[in-house]
Amino acid sequence: MTTMGDLAQQNALIGFSFNTLTQANALRRVRQRLSELSQNWPEEIQDVDLYEYYDLFWLLVLGAYEVLRTMDQHANCFSAEKQTEIKELKKRLAKIRIPFAKQELRGRGGPIENENSFTDISNGLSFEIEGQQIESAELLDEVVAFLDSFASKDIHSPIPTR
């Protein structure tokens, strides 16, 4: 049986919020599944794997953004260094989240053309958004590594509750 003390040793995010830690763990599991699906791409790819990857990637981007948005809304709970990192990663995720969630480009209304259509398949999917290449595997690895990077010194206080 896992205790709260065990969880705190495994990941310092619990010092901010048990819910955030739970959501971060869900993101890790989805990232692992995406790695499994794309392990032998492009040599061995099946439509069903491609569709599942795309679906899970879409949901992971939305979930990761929401985790970071919550953290950013309570930035004073984190060290100054982590506050900066949260804002930077949230901004990078917004570049792909907005075409996926709203089907428009960030800061502009109206429909998009191809921004949520992948342009390449390798170790995941590649997207081109406003001339910038975004590799799904690299982005997801960055999110998971960031969530794993927290130490107790980075958490100044838990999320405020009512």
C-alpha positions as a printed NumPy array, in Angstrom:
array([[  0.   ,   0.   ,   0.   ],
       [  1.28 ,   3.459,  -0.927],
       [  1.197,   6.118,   1.789],
       [  1.204,   9.907,   1.379],
       [  4.818,   9.853,   2.589],
       [  5.705,   7.419,  -0.212],
       [  4.024,   9.695,  -2.745],
       [  5.913,  12.727,  -1.426],
       [  9.213,  10.893,  -1.879],
       [  8.242,   9.788,  -5.39 ],
       [  7.214,  13.247,  -6.584],
       [  7.318,  16.596,  -4.84 ],
       [  4.24 ,  17.836,  -6.736],
       [  2.134,  16.372,  -3.955],
       [  3.344,  19.323,  -1.871],
       [  1.395,  21.546,  -4.266],
       [ -1.647,  19.347,  -4.879],
       [ -2.565,  15.686,  -4.729],
       [ -4.871,  16.286,  -7.714],
       [ -2.036,  17.815,  -9.742],
       [  0.186,  14.849,  -8.91 ],
       [ -2.603,  12.464,  -9.955],
       [ -3.072,  14.353, -13.23 ],
       [  0.702,  14.376, -13.846],
       [  0.749,  10.61 , -13.316],
       [ -2.087,  10.224, -15.842],
       [ -0.061,  12.248, -18.344],
       [  2.935,   9.973, -17.75 ],
       [  0.833,   6.859, -18.4  ],
       [ -0.63 ,   8.308, -21.601],
       [  2.872,   9.316, -22.736],
       [  4.01 ,   5.738, -22.143],
       [  1.128,   4.415, -24.249],
       [  1.994,   6.836, -27.053],
       [  5.597,   5.593, -26.98 ],
       [  4.361,   2.017, -27.293],
       [  2.091,   2.879, -30.222],
       [  4.832,   4.651, -32.19 ],
       [  7.756,   2.418, -31.246],
       [  8.255,   0.952, -34.738],
       [  7.048,   3.841, -36.863],
       [  7.203,   4.428, -39.799],
       [  8.273,   0.887, -40.778],
       [  5.347,  -0.807, -39.05 ],
       [  2.285,   1.365, -38.733],
       [ -1.352,   0.391, -38.625],
       [ -4.259,   2.757, -39.079],
       [ -5.71 ,   1.824, -35.702],
       [ -2.424,   2.749, -33.963],
       [ -2.246,   6.031, -35.833],
       [ -5.804,   6.953, -34.878],
       [ -5.271,   5.99 , -31.246],
       [ -2.012,   7.985, -31.145],
       [ -3.661,  11.066, -32.613],
       [ -6.626,  10.798, -30.216],
       [ -4.445,  10.33 , -27.135],
       [ -2.039,  13.066, -28.23 ],
       [ -4.944,  15.496, -28.562],
       [ -6.204,  14.634, -25.081],
       [ -2.712,  14.717, -23.574],
       [ -2.043,  18.191, -24.985],
       [ -5.316,  19.468, -23.508],
       [ -4.623,  17.816, -20.151],
       [ -1.009,  18.977, -19.955],
       [ -2.045,  22.541, -20.727],
       [ -4.692,  22.474, -17.991],
       [ -2.196,  21.164, -15.434],
       [  0.237,  23.947, -16.338],
       [ -2.512,  26.554, -16.363],
       [ -3.537,  25.555, -12.843],
       [  0.072,  25.743, -11.717],
       [  0.498,  29.133, -13.392],
       [ -2.66 ,  30.489, -11.74 ],
       [ -1.045,  29.648,  -8.402],
       [  2.497,  30.611,  -9.375],
       [  3.256,  31.987,  -5.916],
       [  3.209,  28.373,  -4.657],
       [  6.423,  27.71 ,  -6.609],
       [ 10.003,  28.921,  -6.665],
       [ 10.801,  31.805,  -9.019],
       [ 12.671,  29.411, -11.321],
       [  9.703,  27.051, -11.585],
       [  7.304,  29.961, -12.107],
       [  9.322,  30.95 , -15.193],
       [  9.51 ,  27.362, -16.463],
       [  5.752,  26.877, -16.002],
       [  4.987,  30.005, -18.048],
       [  7.435,  29.051, -20.826],
       [  6.172,  25.488, -21.203],
       [  2.545,  26.606, -21.03 ],
       [  3.256,  29.063, -23.858],
       [  4.844,  26.312, -25.995],
       [  1.893,  24.014, -25.357],
       [ -0.568,  26.793, -26.248],
       [  0.953,  26.879, -29.735],
       [ -0.465,  23.417, -30.426],
       [ -3.334,  23.34 , -27.931],
       [ -5.292,  26.157, -29.517],
       [ -5.446,  24.605, -33.017],
       [ -6.467,  21.298, -31.432],
       [ -8.984,  22.69 , -28.936],
       [-10.438,  25.656, -30.783],
       [ -9.502,  24.9  , -34.392],
       [ -7.971,  28.334, -34.768],
       [ -4.534,  29.862, -34.335],
       [ -3.529,  31.527, -31.092],
       [ -4.587,  35.163, -30.985],
       [ -6.57 ,  34.936, -34.209],
       [-10.177,  34.058, -34.827],
       [-11.402,  32.067, -37.735],
       [-10.765,  28.556, -38.937],
       [ -7.354,  26.982, -39.373],
       [ -6.138,  25.13 , -42.429],
       [ -3.694,  22.337, -41.687],
       [ -2.267,  23.115, -38.262],
       [ -3.761,  20.067, -36.546],
       [ -2.933,  17.779, -39.472],
       [  0.356,  15.95 , -39.081],
       [  3.066,  16.439, -41.672],
       [  5.286,  13.468, -40.833],
       [  5.315,  10.174, -38.948],
       [  8.482,   9.039, -37.26 ],
       [  8.756,   8.546, -33.496],
       [  5.336,  10.15 , -33.246],
       [  3.64 ,  12.865, -35.235],
       [  5.06 ,  16.117, -36.592],
       [  2.966,  19.239, -37.007],
       [  3.718,  22.551, -38.677],
       [  2.026,  25.478, -36.993],
       [  2.703,  28.993, -38.219],
       [  5.931,  27.806, -39.825],
       [  7.208,  26.081, -36.668],
       [  7.779,  22.308, -36.653],
       [  6.44 ,  20.585, -33.528],
       [  7.416,  16.972, -32.829],
       [  4.841,  15.242, -30.644],
       [  7.321,  12.873, -28.965],
       [  9.729,  15.689, -28.062],
       [  6.962,  17.905, -26.709],
       [  5.463,  15.137, -24.599],
       [  8.87 ,  14.112, -23.277],
       [  9.486,  17.733, -22.309],
       [  6.186,  17.914, -20.408],
       [  6.843,  14.667, -18.511],
       [ 10.454,  15.637, -17.74 ],
       [  9.253,  18.992, -16.423],
       [  6.65 ,  17.399, -14.169],
       [  9.311,  14.972, -12.922],
       [ 11.775,  17.799, -12.247],
       [ 10.11 ,  19.18 ,  -9.117],
       [ 11.903,  18.91 ,  -5.796],
       [ 10.471,  19.869,  -2.412],
       [ 12.472,  23.125,  -2.525],
       [ 10.462,  24.146,  -5.63 ],
       [  7.127,  23.99 ,  -3.791],
       [  6.606,  26.914,  -1.429],
       [  3.021,  26.16 ,  -0.456],
       [  0.081,  23.952,  -1.399],
       [ -2.616,  25.157,  -3.761],
       [ -5.047,  27.414,  -1.876],
       [ -8.328,  25.797,  -0.936],
       [-11.634,  27.165,   0.231]])
